[in-house]
Amino acid sequence: MKKIFLLPLIFAMSAIGADISVKTHRKLSKNLLNNPGFEKLDNSSKPENWWFDNCSNSPYVLGYVENEDRNKFVSVELKRINSGYWTQKVAVEEGKRYCAAADLRAIGSTAMIWLRTDDWHDGKSPQHEPLSSTEVYITASPRHGEKMTGELSLFIDPSMLNSIDAKQWKKRIHEIVIPSGHNIHHYFFKPGAFFGAEGKVMIDNCYFGLAEHSVAIEVSGGKNPSKFKVTDNTGKIAAAGFLDNSGCAEFKLPSITTNYKLEIFDNQGKILYGGKL
């Protein structure tokens, strides 16, 4: 039985103010990856729609399927310092924002979701500012505990210091915008083990899709709730409009990883509720 998907197509939350209740439902865009949970295997017991990229063709880099509590996932094992990635090619549109994600665990080795395209390169680095959007490293290391991560983040880009462990799945989520005007049509989605220490990286519940997603809100209670407004962490308005007679509204948001604030107003413009969306 497959465990709960890292990024469920629909998820919900509720918030309650002094006399108002707000229910929120998000529906993510279609996952563009085939067999994202590695449940379907071919005749050779390899995950369908994926291929294993042994970057150096080394016999000390292994990619295989594992089964734990009736849940299939893939692993990359490094018996020497090296790297390897499970890979799938996906179609993209220039100028669009995409979300990449996976559940990761690791023993010794650094886990990474590697996003890259062969269509064009922006000439920037995947590890140093200004960061590349055509060669992207999304990393997590078992050697960076929570305390060390906090300390190192004063000196190193925090995005490179995400900690994971061997037993508990941890989500890694990142968004990129596909550069425009360069005839970019495909990216490679490559979760695996980044060049470095011996060990093993485990991967499950992969996601790659448009970051834009739908949101539905349902407001009950309060005195004449009439309008809503959603702002991002810079104060920019991401969505606004009127509630229907049932206190409901639907709208789209451009990002999954951005923190949004939702405000509900009465018909005179007085705020009835304000909280994290």
mmCIF file of C-alpha atoms in Angstrom:
data_model
loop_
_atom_site.group_PDB
_atom_site.id
_atom_site.type_symbol
_atom_site.label_atom_id
_atom_site.label_comp_id
_atom_site.label_asym_id
_atom_site.label_seq_id
_atom_site.Cartn_x
_atom_site.Cartn_y
_atom_site.Cartn_z
ATOM 1 C CA MET A 1 0.000 0.000 0.000
ATOM 2 C CA LYS A 2 1.410 3.348 -1.020
ATOM 3 C CA LYS A 3 1.779 5.817 1.807
ATOM 4 C CA ILE A 4 0.296 9.316 1.619
ATOM 5 C CA PHE A 5 1.637 11.183 -1.379
ATOM 6 C CA LEU A 6 4.118 13.955 -0.674
ATOM 7 C CA LEU A 7 2.072 16.510 -2.592
ATOM 8 C CA PRO A 8 -1.541 15.278 -2.628
ATOM 9 C CA LEU A 9 -3.674 16.518 -5.479
ATOM 10 C CA ILE A 10 -6.117 17.913 -2.949
ATOM 11 C CA PHE A 11 -5.416 18.955 0.629
ATOM 12 C CA ALA A 12 -7.356 21.051 3.099
ATOM 13 C CA MET A 13 -6.978 23.109 6.242
ATOM 14 C CA SER A 14 -9.294 24.950 8.597
ATOM 15 C CA ALA A 15 -8.807 28.163 10.534
ATOM 16 C CA ILE A 16 -11.093 29.602 13.170
ATOM 17 C CA GLY A 17 -11.225 33.237 14.254
ATOM 18 C CA ALA A 18 -13.242 34.735 17.074
ATOM 19 C CA ASP A 19 -16.534 33.971 15.367
ATOM 20 C CA ILE A 20 -15.543 32.932 11.863
ATOM 21 C CA SER A 21 -14.363 29.656 10.350
ATOM 22 C CA VAL A 22 -12.415 29.354 7.087
ATOM 23 C CA LYS A 23 -11.896 26.044 5.290
ATOM 24 C CA THR A 24 -9.291 25.907 2.534
ATOM 25 C CA HIS A 25 -8.901 23.300 -0.200
ATOM 26 C CA ARG A 26 -5.958 23.296 -2.623
ATOM 27 C CA LYS A 27 -5.800 21.297 -5.835
ATOM 28 C CA LEU A 28 -2.357 20.987 -7.397
ATOM 29 C CA SER A 29 -1.642 20.911 -11.109
ATOM 30 C CA LYS A 30 -1.203 17.586 -12.894
ATOM 31 C CA ASN A 31 1.948 15.665 -12.062
ATOM 32 C CA LEU A 32 3.880 15.521 -15.343
ATOM 33 C CA LEU A 33 5.944 12.531 -14.187
ATOM 34 C CA ASN A 34 4.819 9.022 -15.074
ATOM 35 C CA ASN A 35 4.922 6.401 -12.320
ATOM 36 C CA PRO A 36 6.018 9.003 -9.727
ATOM 37 C CA GLY A 37 5.750 6.547 -6.823
ATOM 38 C CA PHE A 38 7.679 3.725 -8.548
ATOM 39 C CA GLU A 39 4.821 1.268 -8.004
ATOM 40 C CA LYS A 40 4.763 -0.023 -11.594
ATOM 41 C CA LEU A 41 7.645 -2.296 -12.546
ATOM 42 C CA ASP A 42 8.629 -3.710 -15.932
ATOM 43 C CA ASN A 43 9.551 -7.331 -16.698
ATOM 44 C CA SER A 44 13.058 -6.777 -15.344
ATOM 45 C CA SER A 45 11.711 -5.379 -12.041
ATOM 46 C CA LYS A 46 12.785 -1.832 -12.918
ATOM 47 C CA PRO A 47 10.380 1.110 -12.445
ATOM 48 C CA GLU A 48 8.449 1.859 -15.620
ATOM 49 C CA ASN A 49 9.126 5.220 -17.317
ATOM 50 C CA TRP A 50 12.397 5.726 -15.404
ATOM 51 C CA TRP A 51 15.990 4.937 -16.323
ATOM 52 C CA PHE A 52 19.029 4.836 -14.086
ATOM 53 C CA ASP A 53 21.869 7.220 -14.913
ATOM 54 C CA ASN A 54 25.114 5.755 -13.583
ATOM 55 C CA CYS A 55 27.070 8.913 -14.317
ATOM 56 C CA SER A 56 30.476 7.209 -14.496
ATOM 57 C CA ASN A 57 29.329 3.707 -15.531
ATOM 58 C CA SER A 58 30.910 2.518 -12.300
ATOM 59 C CA PRO A 59 30.140 -0.948 -10.875
ATOM 60 C CA TYR A 60 30.178 0.731 -7.461
ATOM 61 C CA VAL A 61 27.032 2.759 -8.213
ATOM 62 C CA LEU A 62 23.802 0.775 -7.897
ATOM 63 C CA GLY A 63 20.195 1.717 -8.576
ATOM 64 C CA TYR A 64 17.372 -0.597 -7.515
ATOM 65 C CA VAL A 65 13.801 -0.874 -6.232
ATOM 66 C CA GLU A 66 13.056 -1.588 -2.575
ATOM 67 C CA ASN A 67 9.858 -2.645 -0.843
ATOM 68 C CA GLU A 68 9.109 -1.577 2.719
ATOM 69 C CA ASP A 69 5.743 -2.078 4.420
ATOM 70 C CA ARG A 70 4.196 -2.846 1.001
ATOM 71 C CA ASN A 71 5.477 0.478 -0.320
ATOM 72 C CA LYS A 72 7.875 0.538 -3.261
ATOM 73 C CA PHE A 73 10.589 3.177 -3.624
ATOM 74 C CA VAL A 74 13.938 3.430 -5.399
ATOM 75 C CA SER A 75 17.434 3.690 -3.987
ATOM 76 C CA VAL A 76 20.851 4.784 -5.193
ATOM 77 C CA GLU A 77 23.738 3.076 -3.412
ATOM 78 C CA LEU A 78 27.299 4.391 -3.616
ATOM 79 C CA LYS A 79 29.987 1.877 -2.672
ATOM 80 C CA ARG A 80 32.653 4.420 -3.502
ATOM 81 C CA ILE A 81 32.632 8.193 -3.893
ATOM 82 C CA ASN A 82 30.489 8.700 -6.972
ATOM 83 C CA SER A 83 26.982 9.690 -8.101
ATOM 84 C CA GLY A 84 23.884 8.215 -9.737
ATOM 85 C CA TYR A 85 20.324 9.309 -10.529
ATOM 86 C CA TRP A 86 16.938 7.905 -11.471
ATOM 87 C CA THR A 87 15.855 9.934 -14.496
ATOM 88 C CA GLN A 88 12.756 10.961 -16.409
ATOM 89 C CA LYS A 89 12.351 13.497 -19.223
ATOM 90 C CA VAL A 90 9.413 15.912 -19.021
ATOM 91 C CA ALA A 91 8.000 18.491 -21.420
ATOM 92 C CA VAL A 92 7.987 22.130 -20.251
ATOM 93 C CA GLU A 93 6.822 25.529 -21.492
ATOM 94 C CA GLU A 94 9.069 28.561 -21.490
ATOM 95 C CA GLY A 95 8.158 31.287 -19.019
ATOM 96 C CA LYS A 96 6.149 28.928 -16.805
ATOM 97 C CA ARG A 97 6.871 28.279 -13.112
ATOM 98 C CA TYR A 98 7.214 24.617 -12.123
ATOM 99 C CA CYS A 99 7.408 22.829 -8.798
ATOM 100 C CA ALA A 100 9.783 19.876 -8.288
ATOM 101 C CA ALA A 101 9.543 17.661 -5.212
ATOM 102 C CA ALA A 102 10.340 14.256 -3.768
ATOM 103 C CA ASP A 103 10.423 12.354 -0.491
ATOM 104 C CA LEU A 104 14.019 11.590 0.493
ATOM 105 C CA ARG A 105 15.970 9.546 3.032
ATOM 106 C CA ALA A 106 19.717 9.006 3.171
ATOM 107 C CA ILE A 107 22.514 7.114 4.897
ATOM 108 C CA GLY A 108 25.906 8.778 4.462
ATOM 109 C CA SER A 109 25.386 10.136 0.951
ATOM 110 C CA THR A 110 23.957 13.518 -0.006
ATOM 111 C CA ALA A 111 20.539 13.314 -1.687
ATOM 112 C CA MET A 112 19.774 15.566 -4.617
ATOM 113 C CA ILE A 113 17.014 16.333 -7.087
ATOM 114 C CA TRP A 114 18.885 17.423 -10.198
ATOM 115 C CA LEU A 115 16.944 19.455 -12.765
ATOM 116 C CA ARG A 116 18.614 20.181 -16.076
ATOM 117 C CA THR A 117 17.961 20.768 -19.757
ATOM 118 C CA ASP A 118 20.045 20.033 -22.842
ATOM 119 C CA ASP A 119 18.179 22.636 -24.901
ATOM 120 C CA TRP A 120 20.065 25.678 -23.587
ATOM 121 C CA HIS A 121 22.228 26.696 -20.639
ATOM 122 C CA ASP A 122 22.142 30.096 -18.952
ATOM 123 C CA GLY A 123 25.843 29.939 -18.010
ATOM 124 C CA LYS A 124 25.150 30.300 -14.275
ATOM 125 C CA SER A 125 26.190 28.017 -11.421
ATOM 126 C CA PRO A 126 23.885 25.490 -9.726
ATOM 127 C CA GLN A 127 25.653 26.122 -6.398
ATOM 128 C CA HIS A 128 26.610 29.805 -6.214
ATOM 129 C CA GLU A 129 24.694 33.043 -6.675
ATOM 130 C CA PRO A 130 23.341 33.973 -9.125
ATOM 131 C CA LEU A 131 21.897 30.458 -9.322
ATOM 132 C CA SER A 132 21.171 28.753 -12.629
ATOM 133 C CA SER A 133 17.633 27.897 -13.683
ATOM 134 C CA THR A 134 18.787 25.435 -16.352
ATOM 135 C CA GLU A 135 21.075 23.389 -14.063
ATOM 136 C CA VAL A 136 19.460 23.117 -10.623
ATOM 137 C CA TYR A 137 20.700 21.230 -7.548
ATOM 138 C CA ILE A 138 18.128 20.591 -4.799
ATOM 139 C CA THR A 139 20.135 18.913 -2.052
ATOM 140 C CA ALA A 140 19.710 17.393 1.412
ATOM 141 C CA SER A 141 22.467 15.899 3.532
ATOM 142 C CA PRO A 142 22.367 13.392 6.435
ATOM 143 C CA ARG A 143 25.536 15.047 7.741
ATOM 144 C CA HIS A 144 23.738 18.344 8.402
ATOM 145 C CA GLY A 145 21.699 17.922 11.584
ATOM 146 C CA GLU A 146 19.162 20.568 12.502
ATOM 147 C CA LYS A 147 21.553 22.354 14.882
ATOM 148 C CA MET A 148 24.441 22.345 12.419
ATOM 149 C CA THR A 149 22.143 23.450 9.622
ATOM 150 C CA GLY A 150 21.146 26.508 11.626
ATOM 151 C CA GLU A 151 24.758 27.417 12.364
ATOM 152 C CA LEU A 152 26.094 26.813 8.842
ATOM 153 C CA SER A 153 23.259 28.799 7.270
ATOM 154 C CA LEU A 154 25.007 31.955 8.511
ATOM 155 C CA PHE A 155 27.849 31.245 6.100
ATOM 156 C CA ILE A 156 26.448 28.959 3.367
ATOM 157 C CA ASP A 157 23.363 29.208 1.151
ATOM 158 C CA PRO A 158 20.649 27.608 3.381
ATOM 159 C CA SER A 159 19.157 25.845 0.332
ATOM 160 C CA MET A 160 22.257 23.632 0.273
ATOM 161 C CA LEU A 161 21.956 22.615 3.947
ATOM 162 C CA ASN A 162 18.692 20.726 4.248
ATOM 163 C CA SER A 163 19.056 17.812 6.638
ATOM 164 C CA ILE A 164 17.539 14.334 6.264
ATOM 165 C CA ASP A 165 18.000 11.015 8.019
ATOM 166 C CA ALA A 166 17.814 7.295 7.308
ATOM 167 C CA LYS A 167 14.412 6.471 8.792
ATOM 168 C CA GLN A 168 12.068 9.399 8.292
ATOM 169 C CA TRP A 169 11.039 10.602 4.841
ATOM 170 C CA LYS A 170 11.628 14.311 4.357
ATOM 171 C CA LYS A 171 10.078 16.508 1.694
ATOM 172 C CA ARG A 172 12.253 18.602 -0.593
ATOM 173 C CA ILE A 173 10.321 21.132 -2.668
ATOM 174 C CA HIS A 174 11.692 23.716 -5.067
ATOM 175 C CA GLU A 175 10.309 25.933 -7.810
ATOM 176 C CA ILE A 176 11.947 27.123 -11.021
ATOM 177 C CA VAL A 177 10.901 29.376 -13.899
ATOM 178 C CA ILE A 178 11.791 28.111 -17.371
ATOM 179 C CA PRO A 179 13.757 30.817 -19.219
ATOM 180 C CA SER A 180 12.005 32.325 -22.242
ATOM 181 C CA GLY A 181 13.237 32.803 -25.778
ATOM 182 C CA HIS A 182 15.666 29.864 -26.008
ATOM 183 C CA ASN A 183 13.546 27.043 -27.492
ATOM 184 C CA ILE A 184 13.561 25.040 -24.250
ATOM 185 C CA HIS A 185 11.123 22.140 -24.540
ATOM 186 C CA HIS A 186 12.258 19.518 -22.018
ATOM 187 C CA TYR A 187 13.884 19.146 -18.614
ATOM 188 C CA PHE A 188 15.332 16.060 -16.970
ATOM 189 C CA PHE A 189 14.035 15.260 -13.480
ATOM 190 C CA LYS A 190 16.840 13.341 -11.746
ATOM 191 C CA PRO A 191 16.556 12.386 -8.050
ATOM 192 C CA GLY A 192 19.544 10.498 -6.686
ATOM 193 C CA ALA A 193 22.890 10.643 -4.880
ATOM 194 C CA PHE A 194 25.108 13.677 -5.350
ATOM 195 C CA PHE A 195 28.826 13.126 -5.943
ATOM 196 C CA GLY A 196 30.356 12.554 -2.519
ATOM 197 C CA ALA A 197 30.384 10.146 0.390
ATOM 198 C CA GLU A 198 29.618 6.444 0.248
ATOM 199 C CA GLY A 199 26.139 5.474 1.404
ATOM 200 C CA LYS A 200 22.594 5.255 0.114
ATOM 201 C CA VAL A 201 19.799 7.626 -0.913
ATOM 202 C CA MET A 202 16.148 6.528 -0.952
ATOM 203 C CA ILE A 203 13.535 8.271 -3.132
ATOM 204 C CA ASP A 204 9.743 8.184 -3.323
ATOM 205 C CA ASN A 205 6.686 10.233 -4.304
ATOM 206 C CA CYS A 206 8.235 12.423 -6.971
ATOM 207 C CA TYR A 207 6.390 15.430 -8.362
ATOM 208 C CA PHE A 208 6.993 17.825 -11.233
ATOM 209 C CA GLY A 209 4.202 20.078 -12.390
ATOM 210 C CA LEU A 210 3.093 23.663 -12.816
ATOM 211 C CA ALA A 211 3.372 25.643 -9.596
ATOM 212 C CA GLU A 212 0.104 27.414 -10.331
ATOM 213 C CA HIS A 213 -2.711 25.667 -8.483
ATOM 214 C CA SER A 214 -6.361 26.116 -7.594
ATOM 215 C CA VAL A 215 -7.653 27.139 -4.180
ATOM 216 C CA ALA A 216 -11.211 27.019 -2.856
ATOM 217 C CA ILE A 217 -12.255 28.687 0.396
ATOM 218 C CA GLU A 218 -15.420 28.222 2.424
ATOM 219 C CA VAL A 219 -16.260 30.860 5.034
ATOM 220 C CA SER A 220 -18.855 30.363 7.758
ATOM 221 C CA GLY A 221 -19.826 32.564 10.694
ATOM 222 C CA GLY A 222 -18.766 36.147 11.080
ATOM 223 C CA LYS A 223 -20.894 39.186 10.334
ATOM 224 C CA ASN A 224 -21.637 39.547 6.635
ATOM 225 C CA PRO A 225 -18.422 38.099 5.165
ATOM 226 C CA SER A 226 -18.315 39.452 1.635
ATOM 227 C CA LYS A 227 -14.809 39.772 0.173
ATOM 228 C CA PHE A 228 -11.397 38.106 0.359
ATOM 229 C CA LYS A 229 -7.827 39.077 -0.400
ATOM 230 C CA VAL A 230 -4.679 36.944 -0.646
ATOM 231 C CA THR A 231 -1.224 38.534 -0.396
ATOM 232 C CA ASP A 232 2.254 37.023 -0.644
ATOM 233 C CA ASN A 233 5.111 37.595 1.812
ATOM 234 C CA THR A 234 5.991 40.903 0.118
ATOM 235 C CA GLY A 235 2.461 42.234 0.477
ATOM 236 C CA LYS A 236 1.679 41.861 -3.226
ATOM 237 C CA ILE A 237 -1.927 40.878 -3.952
ATOM 238 C CA ALA A 238 -2.055 37.374 -5.440
ATOM 239 C CA ALA A 239 -5.858 37.021 -5.571
ATOM 240 C CA ALA A 240 -8.920 39.002 -4.520
ATOM 241 C CA GLY A 241 -12.656 38.895 -5.079
ATOM 242 C CA PHE A 242 -16.112 38.362 -3.651
ATOM 243 C CA LEU A 243 -17.546 35.399 -1.766
ATOM 244 C CA ASP A 244 -20.716 33.871 -3.204
ATOM 245 C CA ASN A 245 -23.960 33.553 -1.250
ATOM 246 C CA SER A 246 -22.649 30.372 0.384
ATOM 247 C CA GLY A 247 -19.479 32.081 1.571
ATOM 248 C CA CYS A 248 -17.335 30.302 -1.030
ATOM 249 C CA ALA A 249 -14.804 31.412 -3.619
ATOM 250 C CA GLU A 250 -12.315 29.786 -5.975
ATOM 251 C CA PHE A 251 -9.100 31.288 -7.341
ATOM 252 C CA LYS A 252 -5.604 30.405 -8.536
ATOM 253 C CA LEU A 253 -2.245 31.039 -6.886
ATOM 254 C CA PRO A 254 1.054 31.123 -8.816
ATOM 255 C CA SER A 255 3.282 29.297 -6.295
ATOM 256 C CA ILE A 256 3.181 26.295 -3.961
ATOM 257 C CA THR A 257 6.181 27.268 -1.835
ATOM 258 C CA THR A 258 5.245 30.922 -1.239
ATOM 259 C CA ASN A 259 3.697 31.832 2.122
ATOM 260 C CA TYR A 260 0.348 33.521 1.588
ATOM 261 C CA LYS A 261 -1.928 35.479 3.897
ATOM 262 C CA LEU A 262 -5.718 35.307 3.569
ATOM 263 C CA GLU A 263 -7.992 38.122 4.733
ATOM 264 C CA ILE A 264 -11.796 38.109 4.864
ATOM 265 C CA PHE A 265 -13.773 41.380 4.880
ATOM 266 C CA ASP A 266 -17.394 42.319 5.472
ATOM 267 C CA ASN A 267 -19.445 44.325 2.957
ATOM 268 C CA GLN A 268 -18.162 47.582 4.460
ATOM 269 C CA GLY A 269 -14.501 46.600 4.059
ATOM 270 C CA LYS A 270 -13.912 45.797 7.749
ATOM 271 C CA ILE A 271 -11.527 42.885 8.270
ATOM 272 C CA LEU A 272 -13.146 39.846 9.897
ATOM 273 C CA TYR A 273 -10.277 37.387 9.600
ATOM 274 C CA GLY A 274 -6.587 37.360 8.771
ATOM 275 C CA GLY A 275 -4.301 34.351 8.816
ATOM 276 C CA LYS A 276 -1.886 32.107 6.955
ATOM 277 C CA LEU A 277 -3.418 30.416 3.934
#
